[in-house]
């Protein structure tokens, strides 16, 4: 059982650490010190749900519906390009970058954005539902494998959110935020382009 848990954890952490839209969003929320715990919980619970669906066999159903994956891909790309435009705008307008000078976003709007970054990204289905769910089927203790994968999500998102939260005072300069938003814009465009070409 322990071997299955370690295998699930290792696979999930390897997949999730790659810089993507969801990680960039969690990082930004941590640096802004804004709704960090709800965002981390939303990401971790979403991953656990998608991993469970994959282990339960939903992955084979999703794989058999290319029209569904295409719709998700185009919708996700449109959302990411829109967010990239907002990040680029923030990077080009330094007067609006310092978190302390901006009113905090409402929790509902923040969680809606978090859910969009999670569920409008086809890679999340490929990674969690299809890949993790499919590999879990090869283990005698597939649900323990899934538990290990879910724990990896909790560990990663907590470390990312809390780490960024603690770094916020050191990074509370407009120049740092310009660079961060510029990087986020580039990452979002790159992910959206990969979705459209993939």
Coordinates of N, CA, C and O in Angstrom, one line a residue:
X1 N 0.8 -1.2 0.0 CA 0.0 0.0 0.0 C 0.9 1.3 0.0 O 0.5 2.2 -0.7
X2 N 1.9 1.2 0.8 CA 2.8 2.4 0.9 C 3.4 2.7 -0.5 O 3.6 3.9 -0.9
X3 N 3.8 1.6 -1.2 CA 4.4 1.8 -2.5 C 3.4 2.5 -3.5 O 3.8 3.4 -4.2
X4 N 2.1 2.2 -3.4 CA 1.1 2.8 -4.3 C 1.0 4.3 -3.9 O 0.9 5.1 -4.8
X5 N 1.0 4.6 -2.6 CA 0.8 6.0 -2.2 C 2.0 6.8 -2.6 O 1.8 7.9 -3.1
X6 N 3.2 6.3 -2.5 CA 4.4 7.0 -2.9 C 4.4 7.2 -4.4 O 4.8 8.3 -4.9
X7 N 4.0 6.2 -5.1 CA 4.0 6.3 -6.6 C 3.0 7.4 -7.0 O 3.2 8.2 -7.9
X8 N 1.8 7.4 -6.4 CA 0.8 8.4 -6.7 C 1.3 9.8 -6.4 O 1.1 10.7 -7.2
X9 N 1.9 9.9 -5.2 CA 2.4 11.2 -4.8 C 3.5 11.7 -5.8 O 3.5 12.9 -6.2
X10 N 4.4 10.8 -6.1 CA 5.5 11.2 -7.0 C 5.0 11.6 -8.4 O 5.5 12.6 -9.0
X11 N 4.1 10.9 -9.0 CA 3.5 11.2 -10.3 C 2.8 12.5 -10.2 O 3.0 13.4 -11.1
X12 N 2.0 12.7 -9.2 CA 1.2 14.0 -9.1 C 2.1 15.2 -8.9 O 1.9 16.2 -9.6
X13 N 3.1 15.1 -8.1 CA 4.0 16.2 -7.8 C 4.8 16.6 -9.1 O 5.0 17.7 -9.4
X14 N 5.2 15.6 -9.8 CA 5.9 15.8 -11.1 C 5.0 16.5 -12.1 O 5.5 17.4 -12.8
X15 N 3.8 16.2 -12.1 CA 2.9 16.8 -13.1 C 2.5 18.2 -12.7 O 2.3 19.1 -13.5
X16 N 2.3 18.5 -11.4 CA 1.7 19.7 -10.9 C 2.7 20.8 -10.8 O 2.4 22.0 -10.8
X17 N 4.0 20.5 -10.6 CA 5.0 21.5 -10.3 C 5.3 22.4 -11.6 O 5.7 23.5 -11.5
X18 N 5.0 21.8 -12.8 CA 5.2 22.6 -14.0 C 4.4 23.9 -13.9 O 3.3 23.9 -13.5
X19 N 5.1 25.0 -14.3 CA 4.4 26.3 -14.3 C 3.3 26.3 -15.3 O 3.4 26.0 -16.5
X20 N 2.1 26.7 -14.8 CA 0.9 26.8 -15.6 C 0.0 27.8 -15.1 O 0.3 28.6 -14.2
X21 N -1.1 27.9 -15.7 CA -2.1 29.0 -15.4 C -2.5 28.9 -13.9 O -2.6 29.9 -13.2
X22 N -2.8 27.7 -13.5 CA -3.3 27.5 -12.1 C -2.2 27.9 -11.1 O -2.5 28.6 -10.1
X23 N -1.0 27.4 -11.3 CA 0.1 27.8 -10.4 C 0.4 29.3 -10.4 O 0.6 29.8 -9.3
X24 N 0.3 29.9 -11.5 CA 0.6 31.3 -11.6 C -0.5 32.1 -10.8 O -0.2 33.1 -10.1
X25 N -1.8 31.6 -10.9 CA -2.9 32.3 -10.2 C -2.7 32.1 -8.7 O -2.8 33.1 -7.9
X26 N -2.3 30.9 -8.2 CA -2.1 30.7 -6.8 C -0.9 31.6 -6.3 O -1.0 32.2 -5.2
X27 N 0.1 31.6 -7.1 CA 1.3 32.5 -6.7 C 0.9 33.9 -6.6 O 1.3 34.6 -5.6
X28 N 0.1 34.4 -7.5 CA -0.3 35.8 -7.5 C -1.1 36.1 -6.3 O -1.0 37.1 -5.6
X29 N -2.1 35.2 -6.0 CA -2.9 35.4 -4.8 C -2.1 35.4 -3.5 O -2.4 36.1 -2.6
X30 N -1.1 34.5 -3.5 CA -0.2 34.4 -2.3 C 0.5 35.7 -2.1 O 0.7 36.3 -1.0
X31 N 1.1 36.2 -3.2 CA 1.8 37.5 -3.2 C 1.0 38.7 -2.8 O 1.4 39.6 -2.1
X32 N -0.3 38.6 -3.2 CA -1.2 39.7 -2.9 C -1.8 39.5 -1.4 O -2.4 40.4 -0.9
X33 N -1.5 38.3 -0.9 CA -2.1 38.0 0.5 C -3.6 38.1 0.5 O -4.2 38.7 1.4
X34 N -4.2 37.5 -0.5 CA -5.6 37.7 -0.7 C -6.3 36.4 -0.9 O -6.0 35.7 -1.9
X35 N -7.1 36.0 0.0 CA -7.9 34.7 -0.1 C -7.1 33.5 -0.4 O -7.5 32.6 -1.2
X36 N -5.9 33.4 0.2 CA -5.0 32.4 -0.1 C -5.5 31.0 0.4 O -5.5 30.0 -0.4
X37 N -6.0 30.9 1.6 CA -6.5 29.6 2.1 C -7.7 29.1 1.2 O -7.7 27.9 0.8
X38 N -8.7 29.9 0.9 CA -9.8 29.4 0.0 C -9.3 29.0 -1.4 O -9.8 28.0 -1.9
X39 N -8.3 29.7 -1.9 CA -7.8 29.4 -3.2 C -7.0 28.0 -3.2 O -7.2 27.2 -4.0
X40 N -6.2 27.9 -2.2 CA -5.4 26.6 -2.0 C -6.4 25.4 -1.8 O -6.2 24.4 -2.5
X41 N -7.4 25.6 -1.0 CA -8.4 24.6 -0.8 C -9.2 24.2 -2.0 O -9.4 23.0 -2.3
X42 N -9.5 25.2 -2.8 CA -10.3 25.0 -4.0 C -9.4 24.2 -5.0 O -9.9 23.2 -5.6
X43 N -8.2 24.6 -5.2 CA -7.3 23.8 -6.1 C -7.1 22.4 -5.6 O -7.2 21.4 -6.4
X44 N -6.8 22.2 -4.3 CA -6.6 20.9 -3.8 C -7.8 20.0 -3.9 O -7.7 18.8 -4.3
X45 N -8.9 20.5 -3.5 CA -10.2 19.7 -3.6 C -10.5 19.4 -5.0 O -11.0 18.3 -5.3
X46 N -10.3 20.3 -5.9 CA -10.6 20.1 -7.3 C -9.7 19.0 -7.9 O -10.2 18.1 -8.6
X47 N -8.5 19.0 -7.5 CA -7.6 17.9 -8.0 C -8.0 16.6 -7.4 O -8.0 15.6 -8.1
X48 N -8.3 16.5 -6.1 CA -8.8 15.3 -5.5 C -10.1 14.8 -6.2 O -10.2 13.6 -6.5
X49 N -11.0 15.7 -6.6 CA -12.2 15.3 -7.2 C -11.9 14.7 -8.6 O -12.4 13.6 -9.0
X50 N -11.0 15.4 -9.4 CA -10.7 14.9 -10.7 C -9.9 13.6 -10.7 O -10.1 12.7 -11.5
X51 N -9.0 13.5 -9.7 CA -8.3 12.2 -9.6 C -9.3 11.1 -9.3 O -9.2 10.0 -9.9
X52 N -10.2 11.3 -8.4 CA -11.2 10.3 -8.0 C -12.1 9.9 -9.2 O -12.3 8.7 -9.4
X53 N -12.4 10.9 -10.0 CA -13.2 10.6 -11.2 C -12.4 9.7 -12.2 O -12.9 8.8 -12.8
X54 N -11.1 10.0 -12.3 CA -10.3 9.2 -13.2 C -10.1 7.8 -12.7 O -10.2 6.8 -13.5
X55 N -10.0 7.6 -11.4 CA -9.8 6.3 -10.8 C -11.1 5.5 -11.0 O -11.2 4.3 -11.2
X56 N -12.3 6.2 -10.9 CA -13.6 5.6 -11.0 C -13.9 5.2 -12.4 O -14.9 4.5 -12.6
X57 N -13.1 5.6 -13.4 CA -13.3 5.2 -14.8 C -13.9 6.3 -15.7 O -14.1 6.0 -16.9
X58 N -14.0 7.5 -15.2 CA -14.6 8.6 -16.0 C -13.6 8.9 -17.1 O -14.0 9.4 -18.2
X59 N -12.3 8.7 -16.9 CA -11.3 9.0 -17.9 C -11.5 8.4 -19.2 O -11.3 9.0 -20.3
X60 N -12.0 7.1 -19.2 CA -12.3 6.4 -20.5 C -13.4 7.1 -21.2 O -13.5 7.1 -22.5
X61 N -14.4 7.6 -20.5 CA -15.6 8.3 -21.1 C -15.1 9.6 -21.7 O -15.5 9.9 -22.9
X62 N -14.3 10.4 -21.0 CA -13.8 11.6 -21.5 C -12.9 11.4 -22.7 O -13.0 12.2 -23.7
X63 N -12.1 10.4 -22.7 CA -11.2 10.1 -23.8 C -12.0 9.8 -25.1 O -11.6 10.0 -26.2
X64 N -13.2 9.2 -24.9 CA -14.0 8.8 -26.0 C -14.9 10.0 -26.6 O -15.7 9.8 -27.5
X65 N -14.7 11.2 -26.0 CA -15.5 12.3 -26.4 C -14.6 13.5 -26.9 O -14.4 14.5 -26.2
X66 N -14.0 13.3 -28.1 CA -13.1 14.4 -28.6 C -13.8 15.7 -28.8 O -13.2 16.8 -28.6
X67 N -15.1 15.7 -29.0 CA -15.9 17.0 -29.2 C -15.9 17.7 -27.9 O -15.8 19.0 -27.8
X68 N -16.0 17.0 -26.8 CA -16.0 17.7 -25.4 C -14.6 18.3 -25.1 O -14.5 19.4 -24.7
X69 N -13.6 17.5 -25.4 CA -12.3 18.0 -25.2 C -11.9 19.2 -26.1 O -11.3 20.2 -25.6
X70 N -12.5 19.2 -27.3 CA -12.3 20.4 -28.2 C -12.9 21.6 -27.7 O -12.4 22.7 -27.7
X71 N -14.2 21.5 -27.2 CA -14.9 22.6 -26.6 C -14.2 23.2 -25.4 O -14.0 24.4 -25.2
X72 N -13.7 22.3 -24.6 CA -13.0 22.7 -23.4 C -11.7 23.4 -23.8 O -11.3 24.4 -23.2
X73 N -11.0 22.9 -24.8 CA -9.7 23.5 -25.2 C -9.9 24.9 -25.7 O -9.2 25.8 -25.3
X74 N -10.9 25.1 -26.6 CA -11.2 26.4 -27.1 C -11.7 27.4 -26.0 O -11.2 28.6 -26.0
X75 N -12.5 26.9 -25.2 CA -13.0 27.8 -24.1 C -11.9 28.2 -23.1 O -11.8 29.3 -22.7
X76 N -11.0 27.2 -22.8 CA -9.9 27.4 -21.9 C -8.9 28.4 -22.6 O -8.4 29.3 -21.9
X77 N -8.7 28.2 -23.9 CA -7.7 29.1 -24.5 C -8.2 30.6 -24.5 O -7.5 31.5 -24.3
X78 N -9.5 30.7 -24.8 CA -10.1 32.1 -24.8 C -10.0 32.7 -23.4 O -9.6 33.9 -23.3
X79 N -10.3 32.0 -22.4 CA -10.2 32.5 -21.0 C -8.7 32.9 -20.7 O -8.5 34.0 -20.1
X80 N -7.8 32.0 -21.0 CA -6.4 32.3 -20.7 C -5.9 33.5 -21.5 O -5.1 34.3 -20.9
X81 N -6.3 33.7 -22.7 CA -5.9 34.9 -23.5 C -6.4 36.1 -22.9 O -5.8 37.2 -22.9
X82 N -7.7 36.1 -22.4 CA -8.3 37.2 -21.8 C -7.5 37.6 -20.5 O -7.2 38.8 -20.2
X83 N -7.2 36.6 -19.7 CA -6.4 36.8 -18.5 C -5.0 37.3 -18.8 O -4.5 38.2 -18.1
X84 N -4.4 36.8 -19.9 CA -3.1 37.3 -20.3 C -3.2 38.8 -20.6 O -2.2 39.6 -20.3
X85 N -4.2 39.2 -21.3 CA -4.4 40.6 -21.6 C -4.5 41.5 -20.4 O -3.9 42.6 -20.3
X86 N -5.2 41.0 -19.4 CA -5.3 41.7 -18.1 C -4.0 41.8 -17.4 O -3.6 42.9 -16.9
X87 N -3.2 40.7 -17.4 CA -1.9 40.7 -16.8 C -1.0 41.7 -17.5 O -0.2 42.4 -16.9
X88 N -1.0 41.6 -18.8 CA -0.1 42.5 -19.6 C -0.5 44.0 -19.3 O 0.4 44.9 -19.2
X89 N -1.8 44.3 -19.2 CA -2.2 45.6 -18.9 C -1.7 46.1 -17.6 O -1.2 47.2 -17.4
X90 N -1.8 45.2 -16.6 CA -1.2 45.6 -15.3 C 0.3 45.8 -15.3 O 0.8 46.7 -14.7
X91 N 1.0 45.0 -16.1 CA 2.4 45.2 -16.2 C 2.8 46.5 -16.9 O 3.8 47.1 -16.6
X92 N 1.9 47.0 -17.8 CA 2.2 48.2 -18.5 C 1.7 49.4 -17.8 O 2.1 50.6 -18.2
X93 N 1.0 49.3 -16.7 CA 0.4 50.4 -16.0 C 0.9 50.3 -14.5 O 0.1 49.8 -13.6
X94 N 2.1 50.7 -14.2 CA 2.7 50.5 -12.9 C 1.9 51.1 -11.8 O 2.0 50.7 -10.6
X95 N 1.1 52.1 -12.0 CA 0.3 52.8 -11.0 C -0.7 51.9 -10.3 O -1.2 52.2 -9.3
X96 N -1.0 50.8 -11.0 CA -2.1 49.9 -10.5 C -1.5 48.6 -10.0 O -2.2 47.6 -9.8
X97 N -0.2 48.5 -9.7 CA 0.4 47.2 -9.4 C 0.6 46.9 -8.0 O 0.6 45.8 -7.6
X98 N 0.8 47.9 -7.1 CA 1.1 47.6 -5.7 C -0.1 47.1 -5.0 O -1.1 47.8 -5.0
X99 N -0.1 45.9 -4.5 CA -1.3 45.3 -3.9 C -1.9 46.2 -2.8 O -3.1 46.2 -2.7
X100 N -1.1 46.9 -2.0 CA -1.6 47.7 -0.9 C -2.5 48.8 -1.5 O -3.3 49.3 -0.8
X101 N -2.2 49.2 -2.7 CA -2.9 50.4 -3.3 C -4.2 50.0 -3.9 O -5.0 50.8 -4.4
X102 N -4.5 48.7 -4.0 CA -5.7 48.2 -4.7 C -6.7 47.6 -3.7 O -6.3 46.9 -2.8
X103 N -8.0 47.8 -4.0 CA -8.9 47.2 -3.1 C -8.9 45.7 -3.3 O -8.7 45.2 -4.5
X104 N -9.1 44.9 -2.3 CA -9.1 43.4 -2.4 C -10.2 43.0 -3.3 O -11.3 43.5 -3.2
X105 N -10.0 41.9 -4.1 CA -11.0 41.3 -4.9 C -12.0 40.6 -4.0 O -11.6 40.1 -2.9
X106 N -13.2 40.5 -4.4 CA -14.2 39.7 -3.6 C -13.9 38.2 -3.6 O -13.4 37.7 -4.6
X107 N -14.2 37.6 -2.6 CA -13.9 36.1 -2.5 C -14.6 35.4 -3.6 O -14.0 34.5 -4.2
X108 N -15.9 35.7 -3.9 CA -16.6 35.0 -4.9 C -15.9 35.2 -6.3 O -15.8 34.2 -7.0
X109 N -15.5 36.4 -6.6 CA -14.8 36.6 -7.9 C -13.5 35.8 -8.0 O -13.1 35.3 -9.0
X110 N -12.8 35.8 -6.9 CA -11.5 35.1 -6.8 C -11.7 33.6 -7.0 O -11.0 33.0 -7.8
X111 N -12.7 33.1 -6.3 CA -12.9 31.6 -6.4 C -13.4 31.3 -7.8 O -13.1 30.2 -8.4
X112 N -14.2 32.2 -8.4 CA -14.7 31.9 -9.8 C -13.5 31.9 -10.8 O -13.5 31.0 -11.6
X113 N -12.6 32.8 -10.6 CA -11.4 32.7 -11.4 C -10.6 31.5 -11.2 O -10.1 30.8 -12.1
X114 N -10.4 31.1 -9.9 CA -9.7 29.9 -9.6 C -10.3 28.6 -10.2 O -9.6 27.8 -10.8
X115 N -11.6 28.5 -10.2 CA -12.4 27.4 -10.8 C -12.2 27.4 -12.3 O -12.1 26.4 -12.9
X116 N -12.2 28.6 -12.9 CA -12.0 28.7 -14.3 C -10.6 28.2 -14.7 O -10.5 27.5 -15.7
X117 N -9.6 28.7 -14.0 CA -8.2 28.2 -14.2 C -8.1 26.7 -14.1 O -7.3 26.1 -14.8
X118 N -8.9 26.1 -13.2 CA -8.8 24.7 -13.0 C -9.6 23.9 -14.0 O -9.1 23.0 -14.7
X119 N -10.9 24.3 -14.2 CA -11.7 23.4 -15.0 C -11.8 23.8 -16.5 O -12.3 23.0 -17.3
X120 N -11.3 24.9 -16.9 CA -11.2 25.3 -18.3 C -9.9 24.9 -19.0 O -9.7 25.2 -20.1
X121 N -9.1 24.3 -18.2 CA -7.8 23.9 -18.7 C -7.8 22.4 -19.1 O -7.8 21.5 -18.2
X122 N -7.8 22.0 -20.4 CA -7.8 20.6 -20.8 C -6.7 19.8 -20.2 O -6.8 18.6 -20.0
X123 N -5.5 20.5 -19.9 CA -4.4 19.7 -19.4 C -4.7 19.1 -18.0 O -4.2 18.1 -17.6
X124 N -5.6 19.8 -17.3 CA -6.0 19.2 -16.0 C -6.7 17.9 -16.1 O -6.5 16.9 -15.3
X125 N -7.5 17.8 -17.2 CA -8.2 16.5 -17.5 C -7.2 15.4 -18.0 O -7.3 14.3 -17.6
X126 N -6.3 15.8 -18.8 CA -5.3 14.9 -19.3 C -4.4 14.4 -18.2 O -4.1 13.2 -18.1
X127 N -4.0 15.3 -17.3 CA -3.1 14.9 -16.2 C -3.8 14.1 -15.1 O -3.3 13.1 -14.7
X128 N -4.9 14.7 -14.6 CA -5.5 14.1 -13.4 C -6.5 12.9 -13.8 O -6.4 11.8 -13.2
X129 N -7.4 13.2 -14.7 CA -8.4 12.2 -15.0 C -7.8 11.1 -15.8 O -8.0 9.9 -15.5
X130 N -7.2 11.4 -16.9 CA -6.7 10.3 -17.8 C -5.4 9.7 -17.3 O -5.3 8.5 -17.2
X131 N -4.3 10.5 -17.1 CA -3.0 9.9 -16.8 C -3.0 9.3 -15.4 O -2.7 8.2 -15.2
X132 N -3.3 10.2 -14.4 CA -3.3 9.7 -13.0 C -4.3 8.6 -12.8 O -4.0 7.5 -12.2
X133 N -5.5 8.8 -13.3 CA -6.6 7.8 -13.2 C -6.2 6.5 -13.9 O -6.4 5.4 -13.4
X134 N -5.6 6.6 -15.1 CA -5.2 5.4 -15.9 C -4.1 4.7 -15.2 O -4.1 3.4 -15.1
X135 N -3.1 5.4 -14.7 CA -2.0 4.7 -14.0 C -2.4 4.1 -12.7 O -1.8 3.1 -12.3
X136 N -3.4 4.7 -12.0 CA -3.9 4.1 -10.8 C -4.5 2.7 -11.0 O -4.4 1.9 -10.1
X137 N -5.0 2.5 -12.2 CA -5.6 1.2 -12.5 C -4.6 0.1 -12.5 O -4.9 -1.1 -12.4
X138 N -3.3 0.4 -12.7 CA -2.2 -0.6 -12.7 C -1.8 -1.0 -11.3 O -0.9 -1.9 -11.2
X139 N -2.3 -0.3 -10.3 CA -1.8 -0.6 -8.9 C -2.9 -1.4 -8.2 O -4.1 -1.2 -8.4
X140 N -2.5 -2.3 -7.4 CA -3.4 -3.2 -6.7 C -4.3 -2.3 -5.7 O -5.5 -2.5 -5.6
X141 N -3.7 -1.3 -5.2 CA -4.4 -0.4 -4.3 C -4.6 1.0 -5.0 O -3.9 2.0 -4.7
X142 N -5.5 1.0 -6.0 CA -5.6 2.2 -6.8 C -6.1 3.4 -6.1 O -5.7 4.5 -6.4
X143 N -6.9 3.2 -5.1 CA -7.4 4.4 -4.3 C -6.3 4.9 -3.4 O -6.3 6.1 -3.1
X144 N -5.4 4.1 -2.9 CA -4.3 4.5 -2.1 C -3.4 5.3 -3.1 O -2.8 6.4 -2.7
X145 N -3.2 4.9 -4.3 CA -2.4 5.6 -5.3 C -3.1 7.0 -5.5 O -2.4 8.0 -5.5
X146 N -4.4 7.0 -5.6 CA -5.1 8.3 -5.8 C -5.0 9.2 -4.6 O -4.8 10.4 -4.7
X147 N -5.0 8.6 -3.4 CA -4.8 9.4 -2.1 C -3.4 10.0 -2.1 O -3.2 11.2 -1.8
X148 N -2.4 9.3 -2.5 CA -1.0 9.8 -2.6 C -1.0 11.0 -3.6 O -0.3 12.0 -3.3
X149 N -1.7 10.8 -4.7 CA -1.7 11.9 -5.7 C -2.4 13.1 -5.2 O -1.9 14.3 -5.4
X150 N -3.5 12.9 -4.5 CA -4.2 14.1 -3.9 C -3.4 14.8 -2.8 O -3.4 16.0 -2.7
X151 N -2.7 14.0 -2.0 CA -1.8 14.6 -1.0 C -0.8 15.5 -1.6 O -0.4 16.6 -1.1
X152 N -0.2 15.0 -2.7 CA 0.8 15.8 -3.5 C 0.2 17.2 -3.8 O 0.9 18.2 -3.7
X153 N -1.1 17.2 -4.3 CA -1.7 18.5 -4.6 C -1.8 19.4 -3.4 O -1.6 20.6 -3.5
X154 N -2.2 18.8 -2.3 CA -2.4 19.6 -1.1 C -1.0 20.2 -0.7 O -0.9 21.4 -0.4
X155 N 0.0 19.4 -0.7 CA 1.3 19.8 -0.3 C 1.8 20.9 -1.2 O 2.3 22.0 -0.8
X156 N 1.7 20.7 -2.5 CA 2.2 21.7 -3.5 C 1.5 23.0 -3.4 O 2.1 24.1 -3.3
X157 N 0.1 23.0 -3.4 CA -0.6 24.3 -3.4 C -0.4 25.0 -2.1 O -0.4 26.2 -2.1
X158 N -0.3 24.3 -1.0 CA -0.1 24.9 0.3 C 1.3 25.6 0.3 O 1.4 26.7 0.7
X159 N 2.3 24.8 -0.2 CA 3.7 25.4 -0.2 C 3.7 26.6 -1.1 O 4.4 27.6 -0.8
X160 N 3.1 26.6 -2.3 CA 3.1 27.7 -3.2 C 2.4 28.9 -2.6 O 2.9 30.0 -2.6
X161 N 1.2 28.7 -2.1 CA 0.4 29.8 -1.5 C 1.0 30.4 -0.3 O 1.2 31.6 -0.2
X162 N 1.5 29.6 0.6 CA 2.1 30.1 1.9 C 3.4 30.7 1.6 O 3.8 31.7 2.2
X163 N 4.2 30.0 0.7 CA 5.5 30.6 0.4 C 5.4 32.0 -0.2 O 6.1 32.9 0.1
X164 N 4.5 32.1 -1.2 CA 4.3 33.4 -1.8 C 3.8 34.4 -0.7 O 4.1 35.6 -0.7
X165 N 2.9 34.0 0.2 CA 2.3 34.9 1.2 C 3.5 35.4 2.1 O 3.5 36.6 2.4
X166 N 4.4 34.6 2.4 CA 5.5 35.0 3.3 C 6.5 35.9 2.5 O 7.2 36.7 3.1
X167 N 6.6 35.7 1.2 CA 7.5 36.5 0.4 C 6.9 37.9 0.0 O 7.7 38.8 -0.4
X168 N 5.6 38.0 0.2 CA 5.0 39.3 -0.2 C 5.6 40.5 0.3 O 5.8 41.5 -0.5
X169 N 6.0 40.7 1.6 CA 6.7 41.9 2.0 C 8.0 42.2 1.3 O 8.3 43.4 1.0
X170 N 8.7 41.2 0.9 CA 9.9 41.4 0.1 C 9.7 41.8 -1.3 O 10.5 42.4 -2.0
X171 N 8.5 41.4 -1.8 CA 8.2 41.6 -3.2 C 7.2 42.7 -3.5 O 6.6 42.8 -4.5
X172 N 7.0 43.6 -2.4 CA 5.9 44.6 -2.5 C 6.4 45.8 -3.2 O 6.0 46.9 -2.8
X173 N 7.1 45.7 -4.3 CA 7.5 46.8 -5.1 C 6.9 46.8 -6.5 O 6.7 45.7 -7.0
X174 N 6.6 47.9 -7.0 CA 5.9 48.0 -8.3 C 6.7 47.3 -9.4 O 6.1 46.6 -10.2
X175 N 8.0 47.4 -9.4 CA 8.8 46.8 -10.4 C 8.7 45.3 -10.4 O 8.6 44.7 -11.4
X176 N 8.7 44.7 -9.2 CA 8.5 43.3 -9.1 C 7.2 42.8 -9.6 O 7.1 41.8 -10.3
X177 N 6.1 43.6 -9.3 CA 4.8 43.2 -9.8 C 4.7 43.4 -11.3 O 4.0 42.6 -12.0
X178 N 5.4 44.3 -11.9 CA 5.4 44.5 -13.3 C 6.0 43.2 -14.0 O 5.5 42.7 -15.0
X179 N 7.2 42.8 -13.4 CA 7.8 41.6 -13.9 C 6.9 40.4 -13.8 O 6.8 39.6 -14.7
X180 N 6.3 40.2 -12.6 CA 5.5 39.1 -12.3 C 4.3 39.0 -13.3 O 4.0 38.0 -13.9
X181 N 3.6 40.2 -13.4 CA 2.5 40.2 -14.4 C 2.9 40.0 -15.8 O 2.2 39.4 -16.6
X182 N 4.1 40.5 -16.2 CA 4.6 40.2 -17.5 C 4.9 38.7 -17.7 O 4.5 38.2 -18.8
X183 N 5.5 38.1 -16.7 CA 5.7 36.6 -16.8 C 4.4 35.9 -16.9 O 4.2 34.9 -17.7
X184 N 3.4 36.3 -16.1 CA 2.1 35.6 -16.1 C 1.5 35.8 -17.5 O 0.9 34.8 -18.0
X185 N 1.5 36.9 -18.1 CA 1.0 37.2 -19.4 C 1.6 36.2 -20.4 O 0.9 35.6 -21.2
X186 N 2.9 36.1 -20.4 CA 3.6 35.3 -21.3 C 3.2 33.8 -21.1 O 3.0 33.0 -22.1
X187 N 3.2 33.4 -19.8 CA 2.8 32.0 -19.5 C 1.4 31.7 -20.0 O 1.1 30.6 -20.7
X188 N 0.5 32.6 -19.8 CA -0.9 32.4 -20.2 C -1.0 32.3 -21.8 O -1.7 31.4 -22.3
X189 N -0.3 33.2 -22.5 CA -0.3 33.1 -23.9 C 0.3 31.8 -24.4 O -0.2 31.1 -25.3
X190 N 1.4 31.4 -23.8 CA 2.0 30.1 -24.2 C 1.1 28.9 -24.0 O 1.0 28.1 -24.8
X191 N 0.4 28.9 -22.8 CA -0.5 27.8 -22.5 C -1.6 27.8 -23.5 O -2.1 26.7 -24.0
X192 N -2.2 29.0 -23.7 CA -3.3 29.1 -24.7 C -2.9 28.7 -26.1 O -3.7 28.0 -26.8
X193 N -1.7 29.1 -26.5 CA -1.3 28.7 -27.8 C -1.1 27.2 -27.9 O -1.5 26.5 -28.9
X194 N -0.5 26.6 -26.9 CA -0.3 25.1 -26.8 C -1.7 24.4 -26.9 O -1.8 23.4 -27.6
X195 N -2.7 25.0 -26.2 CA -4.0 24.4 -26.3 C -4.6 24.4 -27.7 O -5.2 23.5 -28.2
X196 N -4.5 25.6 -28.4 CA -5.0 25.8 -29.7 C -4.3 24.9 -30.7 O -4.9 24.5 -31.7
X197 N -3.0 24.7 -30.6 CA -2.2 24.0 -31.5 C -2.2 22.5 -31.2 O -1.8 21.7 -32.1
X198 N -2.6 22.1 -30.0 CA -2.5 20.7 -29.6 C -3.6 19.8 -30.0 O -4.6 20.0 -30.6

